[in-house]
CSV table of C-alpha atoms and ligand atoms in Angstrom, one decimal:
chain,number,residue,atom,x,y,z
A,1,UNK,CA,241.0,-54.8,-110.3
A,2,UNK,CA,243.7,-52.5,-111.9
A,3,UNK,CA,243.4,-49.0,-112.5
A,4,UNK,CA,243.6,-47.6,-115.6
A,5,UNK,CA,246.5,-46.1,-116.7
A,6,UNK,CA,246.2,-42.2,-117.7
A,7,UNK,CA,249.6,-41.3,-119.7
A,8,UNK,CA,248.2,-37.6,-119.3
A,9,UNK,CA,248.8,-37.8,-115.7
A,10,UNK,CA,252.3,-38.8,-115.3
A,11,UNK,CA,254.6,-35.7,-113.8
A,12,UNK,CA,251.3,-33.9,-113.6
A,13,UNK,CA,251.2,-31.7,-110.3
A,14,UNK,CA,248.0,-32.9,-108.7
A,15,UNK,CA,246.9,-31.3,-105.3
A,16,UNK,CA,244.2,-33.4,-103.1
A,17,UNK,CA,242.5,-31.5,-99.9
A,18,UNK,CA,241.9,-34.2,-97.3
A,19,UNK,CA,244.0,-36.5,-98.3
A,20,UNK,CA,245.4,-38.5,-95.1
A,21,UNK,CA,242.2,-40.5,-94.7
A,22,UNK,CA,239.0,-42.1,-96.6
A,23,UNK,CA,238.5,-41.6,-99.7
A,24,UNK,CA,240.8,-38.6,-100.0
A,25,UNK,CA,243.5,-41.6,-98.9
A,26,UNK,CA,242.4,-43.6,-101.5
A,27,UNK,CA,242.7,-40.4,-104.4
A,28,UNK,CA,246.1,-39.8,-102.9
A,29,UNK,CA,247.3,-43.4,-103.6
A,30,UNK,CA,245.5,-43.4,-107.1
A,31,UNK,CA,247.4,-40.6,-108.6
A,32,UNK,CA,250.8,-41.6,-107.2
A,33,UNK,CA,250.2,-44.9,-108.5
A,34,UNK,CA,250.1,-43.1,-112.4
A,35,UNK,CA,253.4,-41.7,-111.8
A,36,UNK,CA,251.3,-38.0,-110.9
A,37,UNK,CA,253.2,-35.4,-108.3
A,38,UNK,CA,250.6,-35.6,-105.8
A,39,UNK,CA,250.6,-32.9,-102.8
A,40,UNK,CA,248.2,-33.5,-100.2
A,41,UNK,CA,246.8,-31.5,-97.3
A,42,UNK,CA,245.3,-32.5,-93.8
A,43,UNK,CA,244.7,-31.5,-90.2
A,44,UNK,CA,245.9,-35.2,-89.2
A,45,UNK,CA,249.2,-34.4,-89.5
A,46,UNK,CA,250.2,-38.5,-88.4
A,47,UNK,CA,248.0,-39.9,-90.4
A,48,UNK,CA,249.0,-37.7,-93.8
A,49,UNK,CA,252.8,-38.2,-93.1
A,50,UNK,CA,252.0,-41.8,-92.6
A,51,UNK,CA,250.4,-42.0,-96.1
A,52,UNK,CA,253.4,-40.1,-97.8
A,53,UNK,CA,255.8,-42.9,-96.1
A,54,UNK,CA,253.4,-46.1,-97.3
A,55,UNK,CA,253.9,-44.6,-100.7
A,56,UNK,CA,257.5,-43.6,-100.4
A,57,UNK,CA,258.5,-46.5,-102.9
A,58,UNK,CA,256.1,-44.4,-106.1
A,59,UNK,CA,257.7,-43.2,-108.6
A,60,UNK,CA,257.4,-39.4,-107.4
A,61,UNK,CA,257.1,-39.6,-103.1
A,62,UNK,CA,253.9,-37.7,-102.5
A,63,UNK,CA,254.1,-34.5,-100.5
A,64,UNK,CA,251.9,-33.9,-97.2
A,65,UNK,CA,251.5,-30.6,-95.7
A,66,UNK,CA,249.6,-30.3,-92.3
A,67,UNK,CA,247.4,-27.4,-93.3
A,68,UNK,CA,243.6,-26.6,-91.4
A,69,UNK,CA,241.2,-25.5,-94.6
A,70,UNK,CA,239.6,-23.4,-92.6
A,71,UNK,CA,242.5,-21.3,-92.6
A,72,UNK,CA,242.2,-20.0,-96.3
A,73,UNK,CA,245.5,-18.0,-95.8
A,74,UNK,CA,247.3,-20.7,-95.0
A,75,UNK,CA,245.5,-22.7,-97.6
A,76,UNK,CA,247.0,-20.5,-100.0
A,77,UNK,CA,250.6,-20.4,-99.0
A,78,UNK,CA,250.3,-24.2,-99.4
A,79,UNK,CA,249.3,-23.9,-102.7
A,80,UNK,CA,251.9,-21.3,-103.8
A,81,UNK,CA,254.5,-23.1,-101.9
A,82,UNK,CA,253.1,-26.4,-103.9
A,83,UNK,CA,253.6,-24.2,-107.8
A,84,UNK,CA,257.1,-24.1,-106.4
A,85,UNK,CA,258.3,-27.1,-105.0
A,86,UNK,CA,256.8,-29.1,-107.7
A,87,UNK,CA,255.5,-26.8,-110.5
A,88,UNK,CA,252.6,-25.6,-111.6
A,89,UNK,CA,249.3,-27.5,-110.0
A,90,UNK,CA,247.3,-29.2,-113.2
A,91,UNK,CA,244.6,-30.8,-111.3
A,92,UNK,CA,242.6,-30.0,-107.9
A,93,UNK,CA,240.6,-32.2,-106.1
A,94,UNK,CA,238.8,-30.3,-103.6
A,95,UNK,CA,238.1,-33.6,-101.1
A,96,UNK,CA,238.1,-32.6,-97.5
A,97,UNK,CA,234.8,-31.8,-96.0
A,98,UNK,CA,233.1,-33.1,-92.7
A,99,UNK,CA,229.7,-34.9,-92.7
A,100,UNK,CA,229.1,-34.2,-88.6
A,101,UNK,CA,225.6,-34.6,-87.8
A,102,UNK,CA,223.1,-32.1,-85.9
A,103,UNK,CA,219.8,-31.4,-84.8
A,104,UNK,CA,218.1,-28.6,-86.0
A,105,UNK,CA,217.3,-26.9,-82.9
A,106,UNK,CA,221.1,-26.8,-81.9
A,107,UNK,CA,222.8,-25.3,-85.0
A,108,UNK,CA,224.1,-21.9,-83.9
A,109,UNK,CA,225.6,-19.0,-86.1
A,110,UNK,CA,229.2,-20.2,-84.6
A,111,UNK,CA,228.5,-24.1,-86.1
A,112,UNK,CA,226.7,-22.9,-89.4
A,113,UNK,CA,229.6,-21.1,-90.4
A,114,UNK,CA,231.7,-23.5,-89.2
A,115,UNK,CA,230.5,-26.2,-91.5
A,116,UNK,CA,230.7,-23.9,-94.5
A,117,UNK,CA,234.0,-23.1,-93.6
A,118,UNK,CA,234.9,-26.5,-94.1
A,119,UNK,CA,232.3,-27.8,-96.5
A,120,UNK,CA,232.4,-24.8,-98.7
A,121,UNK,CA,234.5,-21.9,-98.9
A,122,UNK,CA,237.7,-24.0,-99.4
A,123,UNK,CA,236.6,-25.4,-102.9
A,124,UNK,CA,236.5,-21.8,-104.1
A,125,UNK,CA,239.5,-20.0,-102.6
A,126,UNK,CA,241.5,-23.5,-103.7
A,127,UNK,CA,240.3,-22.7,-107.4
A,128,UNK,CA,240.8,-19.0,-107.0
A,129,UNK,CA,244.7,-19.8,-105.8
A,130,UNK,CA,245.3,-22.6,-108.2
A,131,UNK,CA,244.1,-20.3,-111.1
A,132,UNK,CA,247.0,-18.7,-112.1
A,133,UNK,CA,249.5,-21.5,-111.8
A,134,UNK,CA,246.6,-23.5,-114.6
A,135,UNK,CA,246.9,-20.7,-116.6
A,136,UNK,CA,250.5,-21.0,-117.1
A,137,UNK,CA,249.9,-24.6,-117.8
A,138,UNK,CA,247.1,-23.8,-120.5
A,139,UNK,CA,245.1,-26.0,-118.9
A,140,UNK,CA,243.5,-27.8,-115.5
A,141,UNK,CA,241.0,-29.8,-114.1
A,142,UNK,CA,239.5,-29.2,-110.4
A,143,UNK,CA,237.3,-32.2,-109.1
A,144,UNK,CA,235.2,-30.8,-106.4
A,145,UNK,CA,233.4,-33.0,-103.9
A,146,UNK,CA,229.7,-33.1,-103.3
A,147,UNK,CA,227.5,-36.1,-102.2
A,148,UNK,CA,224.1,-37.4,-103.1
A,149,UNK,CA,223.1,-36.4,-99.2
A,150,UNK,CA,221.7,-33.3,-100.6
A,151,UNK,CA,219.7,-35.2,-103.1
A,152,UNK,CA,217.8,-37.5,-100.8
A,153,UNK,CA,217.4,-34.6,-98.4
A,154,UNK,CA,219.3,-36.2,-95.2
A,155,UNK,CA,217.2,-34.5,-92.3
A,156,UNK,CA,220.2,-34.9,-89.7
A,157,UNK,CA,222.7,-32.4,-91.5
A,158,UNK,CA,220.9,-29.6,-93.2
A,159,UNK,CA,224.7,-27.1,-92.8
A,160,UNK,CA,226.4,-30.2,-94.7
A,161,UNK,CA,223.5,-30.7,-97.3
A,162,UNK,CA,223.1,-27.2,-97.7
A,163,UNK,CA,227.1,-26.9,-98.5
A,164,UNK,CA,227.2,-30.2,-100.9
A,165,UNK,CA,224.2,-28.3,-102.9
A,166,UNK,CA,226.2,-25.2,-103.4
A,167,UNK,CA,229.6,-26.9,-104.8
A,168,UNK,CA,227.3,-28.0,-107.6
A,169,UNK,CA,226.7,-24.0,-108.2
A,170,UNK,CA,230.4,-22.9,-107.8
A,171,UNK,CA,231.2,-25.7,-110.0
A,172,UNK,CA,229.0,-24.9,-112.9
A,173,UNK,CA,229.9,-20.7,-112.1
A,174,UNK,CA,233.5,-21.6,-112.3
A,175,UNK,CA,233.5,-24.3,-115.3
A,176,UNK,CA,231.9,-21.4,-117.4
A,177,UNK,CA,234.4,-18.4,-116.1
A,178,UNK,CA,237.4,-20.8,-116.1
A,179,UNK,CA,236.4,-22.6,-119.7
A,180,UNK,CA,237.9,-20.3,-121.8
A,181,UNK,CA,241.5,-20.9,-120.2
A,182,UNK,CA,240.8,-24.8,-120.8
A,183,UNK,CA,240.3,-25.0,-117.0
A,184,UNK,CA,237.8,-27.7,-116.6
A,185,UNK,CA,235.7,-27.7,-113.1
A,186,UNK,CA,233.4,-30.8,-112.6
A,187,UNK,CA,232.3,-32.3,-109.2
A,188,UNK,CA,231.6,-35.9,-108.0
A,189,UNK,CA,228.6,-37.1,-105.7
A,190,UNK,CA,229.5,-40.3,-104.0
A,191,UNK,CA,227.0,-42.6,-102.5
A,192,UNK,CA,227.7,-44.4,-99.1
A,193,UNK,CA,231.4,-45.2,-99.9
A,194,UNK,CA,232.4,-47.6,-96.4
A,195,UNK,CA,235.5,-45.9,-95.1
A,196,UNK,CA,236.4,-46.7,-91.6
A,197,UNK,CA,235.2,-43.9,-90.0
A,198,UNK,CA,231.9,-44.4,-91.8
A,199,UNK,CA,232.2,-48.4,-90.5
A,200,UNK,CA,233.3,-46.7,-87.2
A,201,UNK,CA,230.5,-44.2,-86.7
A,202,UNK,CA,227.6,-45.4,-88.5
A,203,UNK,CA,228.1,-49.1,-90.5
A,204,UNK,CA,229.4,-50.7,-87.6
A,205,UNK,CA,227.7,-54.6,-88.2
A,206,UNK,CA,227.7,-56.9,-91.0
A,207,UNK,CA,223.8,-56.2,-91.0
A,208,UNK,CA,223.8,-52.8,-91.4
A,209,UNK,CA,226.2,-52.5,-94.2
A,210,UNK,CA,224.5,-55.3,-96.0
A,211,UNK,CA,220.9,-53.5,-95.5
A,212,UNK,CA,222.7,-50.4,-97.2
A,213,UNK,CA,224.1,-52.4,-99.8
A,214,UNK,CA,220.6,-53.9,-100.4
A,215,UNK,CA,218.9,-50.4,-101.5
A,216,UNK,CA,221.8,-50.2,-104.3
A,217,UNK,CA,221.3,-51.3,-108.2
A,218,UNK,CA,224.4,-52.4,-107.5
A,219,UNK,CA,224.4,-54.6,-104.4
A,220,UNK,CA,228.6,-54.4,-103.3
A,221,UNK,CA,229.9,-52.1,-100.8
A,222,UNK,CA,231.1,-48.8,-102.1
A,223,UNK,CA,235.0,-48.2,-101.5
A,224,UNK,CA,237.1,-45.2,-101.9
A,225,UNK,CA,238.8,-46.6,-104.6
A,226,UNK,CA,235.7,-46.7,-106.9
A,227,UNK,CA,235.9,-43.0,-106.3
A,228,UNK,CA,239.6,-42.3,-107.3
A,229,UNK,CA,238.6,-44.2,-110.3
A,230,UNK,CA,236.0,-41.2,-111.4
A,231,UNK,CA,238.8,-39.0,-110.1
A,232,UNK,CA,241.5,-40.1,-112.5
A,233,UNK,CA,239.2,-39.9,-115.5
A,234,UNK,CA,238.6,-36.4,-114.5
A,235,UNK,CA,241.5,-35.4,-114.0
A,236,UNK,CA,242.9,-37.0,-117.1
A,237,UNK,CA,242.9,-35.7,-120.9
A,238,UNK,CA,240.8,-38.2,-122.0
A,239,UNK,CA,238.0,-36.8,-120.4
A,240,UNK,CA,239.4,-33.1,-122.1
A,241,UNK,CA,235.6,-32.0,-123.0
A,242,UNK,CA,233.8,-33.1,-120.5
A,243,UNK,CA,233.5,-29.7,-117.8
A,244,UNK,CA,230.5,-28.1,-115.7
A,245,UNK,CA,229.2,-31.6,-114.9
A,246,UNK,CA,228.3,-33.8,-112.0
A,247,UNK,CA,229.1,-37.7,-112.0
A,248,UNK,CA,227.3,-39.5,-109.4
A,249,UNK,CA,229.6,-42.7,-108.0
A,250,UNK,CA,226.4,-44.6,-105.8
A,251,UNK,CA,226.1,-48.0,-107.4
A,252,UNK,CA,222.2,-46.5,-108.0
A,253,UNK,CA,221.3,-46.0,-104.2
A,254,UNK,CA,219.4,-42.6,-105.2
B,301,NAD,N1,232.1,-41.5,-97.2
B,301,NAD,C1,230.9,-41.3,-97.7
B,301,NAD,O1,230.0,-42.1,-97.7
B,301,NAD,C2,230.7,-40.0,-98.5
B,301,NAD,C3,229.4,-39.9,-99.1
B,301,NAD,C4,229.1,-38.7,-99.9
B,301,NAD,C5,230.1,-37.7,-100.0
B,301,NAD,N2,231.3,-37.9,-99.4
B,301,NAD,C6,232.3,-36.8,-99.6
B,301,NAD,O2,233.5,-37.4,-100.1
B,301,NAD,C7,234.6,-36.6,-99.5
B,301,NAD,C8,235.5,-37.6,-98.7
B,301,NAD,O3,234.7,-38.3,-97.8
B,301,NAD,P1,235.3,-39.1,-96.6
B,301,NAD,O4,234.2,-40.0,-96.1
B,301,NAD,O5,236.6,-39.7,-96.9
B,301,NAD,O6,235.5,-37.9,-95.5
B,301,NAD,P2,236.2,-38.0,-94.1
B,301,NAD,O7,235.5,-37.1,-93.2
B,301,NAD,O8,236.5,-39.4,-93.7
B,301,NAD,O9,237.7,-37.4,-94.5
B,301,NAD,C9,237.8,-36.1,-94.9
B,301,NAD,C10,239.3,-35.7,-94.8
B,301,NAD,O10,239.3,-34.3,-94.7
B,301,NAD,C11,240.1,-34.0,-93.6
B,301,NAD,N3,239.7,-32.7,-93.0
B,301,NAD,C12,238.6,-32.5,-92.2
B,301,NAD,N4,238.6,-31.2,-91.8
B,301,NAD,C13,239.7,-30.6,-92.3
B,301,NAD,C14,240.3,-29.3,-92.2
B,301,NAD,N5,239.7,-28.3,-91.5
B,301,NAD,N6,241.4,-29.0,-92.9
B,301,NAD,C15,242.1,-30.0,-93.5
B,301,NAD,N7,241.6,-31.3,-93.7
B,301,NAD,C16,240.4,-31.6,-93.1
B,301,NAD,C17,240.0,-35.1,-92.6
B,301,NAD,O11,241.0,-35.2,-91.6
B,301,NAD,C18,239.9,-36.3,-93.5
B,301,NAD,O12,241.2,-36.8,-93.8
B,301,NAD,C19,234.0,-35.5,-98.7
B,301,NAD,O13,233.9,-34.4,-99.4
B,301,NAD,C20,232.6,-36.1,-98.3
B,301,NAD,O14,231.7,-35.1,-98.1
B,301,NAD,C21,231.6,-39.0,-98.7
């Protein structure tokens, strides 16, 4: 299937957190695809340079910067340096995150600030940084990522639940205090999307991806691509009045 084709996107300055692998991967390749300047961050500095090379033939090469989110200095030199290289950023997709299991009984201070470090507090120091360059713009879209884990209440990762819960309140706190500059802020929940790390870790047999698939309306695996799909739209025009929402991407599996 063929995306669609967003005119609003092409030579727009799109910046993607976590975009060397999954479904940030997938977002990356998406944009570039409509002709968008994409800029992409990562700790896996092969993997994200790799990506910018498989896509070296788009019509604008996308940019990778090796950059830890934890680091929320750093974060923001990337994003300044981004406003110059390119111009200023119109849409943010605040992707990276990591969905590492734990038991209860073992979560420290040390790992539960840890996972909101990298679960959290990016998606609002990316918005806070990208701000001005929107305003210049007149307008701006940020995508932030949460997942229907917190809805089913997964009992294995309370710091990541916890963290995917609160991007829904940033996002509707920043939709309303960004509106007025036509700065939209909505966030995606994605379902089980089968990205090979999520084969590699927990899907690793024909069986158990088909008795995942099974509990879906929708019974076909989830791929990334069905999630750059909601991304585009919402980081398109067309979707200009839609802000301070949610869109779950699941195939119905909640
Ligand atoms: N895969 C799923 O089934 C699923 C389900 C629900 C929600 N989500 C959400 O969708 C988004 C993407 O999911 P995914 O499965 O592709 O995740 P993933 O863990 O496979 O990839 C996330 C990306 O972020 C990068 N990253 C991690 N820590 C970083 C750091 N400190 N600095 C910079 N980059 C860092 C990783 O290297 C990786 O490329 C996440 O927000 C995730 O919570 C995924």
């Amino acid at each position: 299937m063929t995306f669609a084709n967003y005119p609003s996107l092409s030579g727009r300055v799109v910046f993607v957190t976590g975009g060397a692998s999954g479904i940030g991967a997938d977002i990356v390749r998406a944009f570039a695809g409509t002709g968008a300047k994409v800029a992409f961050v990562d700790i896996q500095a092969d993997a994200g340079a790799a990506l910018a090379e498989e896509l070296a033939g788009a019509e604008h090469k996308p940019r990778f910067y090796r950059c830890d989110l934890t680091d929320t200095a750093a974060t923001q030199a990337v994003i300044a340096e981004v406003g110059r290289a390119l111009g200023p950023i119109g849409v943010l997709v605040n992707n990276a995150a990591n969905d590492d299991r734990h038991e209860i009984d073992a979560v420290t201070e040390e790992y539960w600030d840890w996972a909101q470090a990298i679960n959290l507090r990016p998606q609002f120091f990316t918005a806070q940084a990208v701000r001005p360059q929107m305003q210049l713009l007149g307008f701006g879209s940020i995508i932030n990522f949460s997942s229907i884990a917190w809805r089913g209440g997964a009992p294995n990762m309370p710091a990541y639940t916890t963290a995917k819960a609160a991007v829904l309140g940033l996002t509707r706190s920043l939709a309303r205090a960004f509106g007025p500059d036509n700065i939209r802020v909505n966030a995606i929940e994605p379902g089980a999307v089968m990205t090979e790390k999520q084969h590699a870790l927990w899907y690793p047999t024909p069986e158990s991806v088909d008795a995942l698939v099974s509990r879906q309306c929708i019974q076909k695996v989830l791929l990334g691509d069905e999630i750059a799909r909601t991304v585009l739209f919402l980081g398109a025009d067309d979707s200009r009045m839609i802000t301070k929402q949610s869109i779950i991407v699941d195939g119905g599996l909640i």
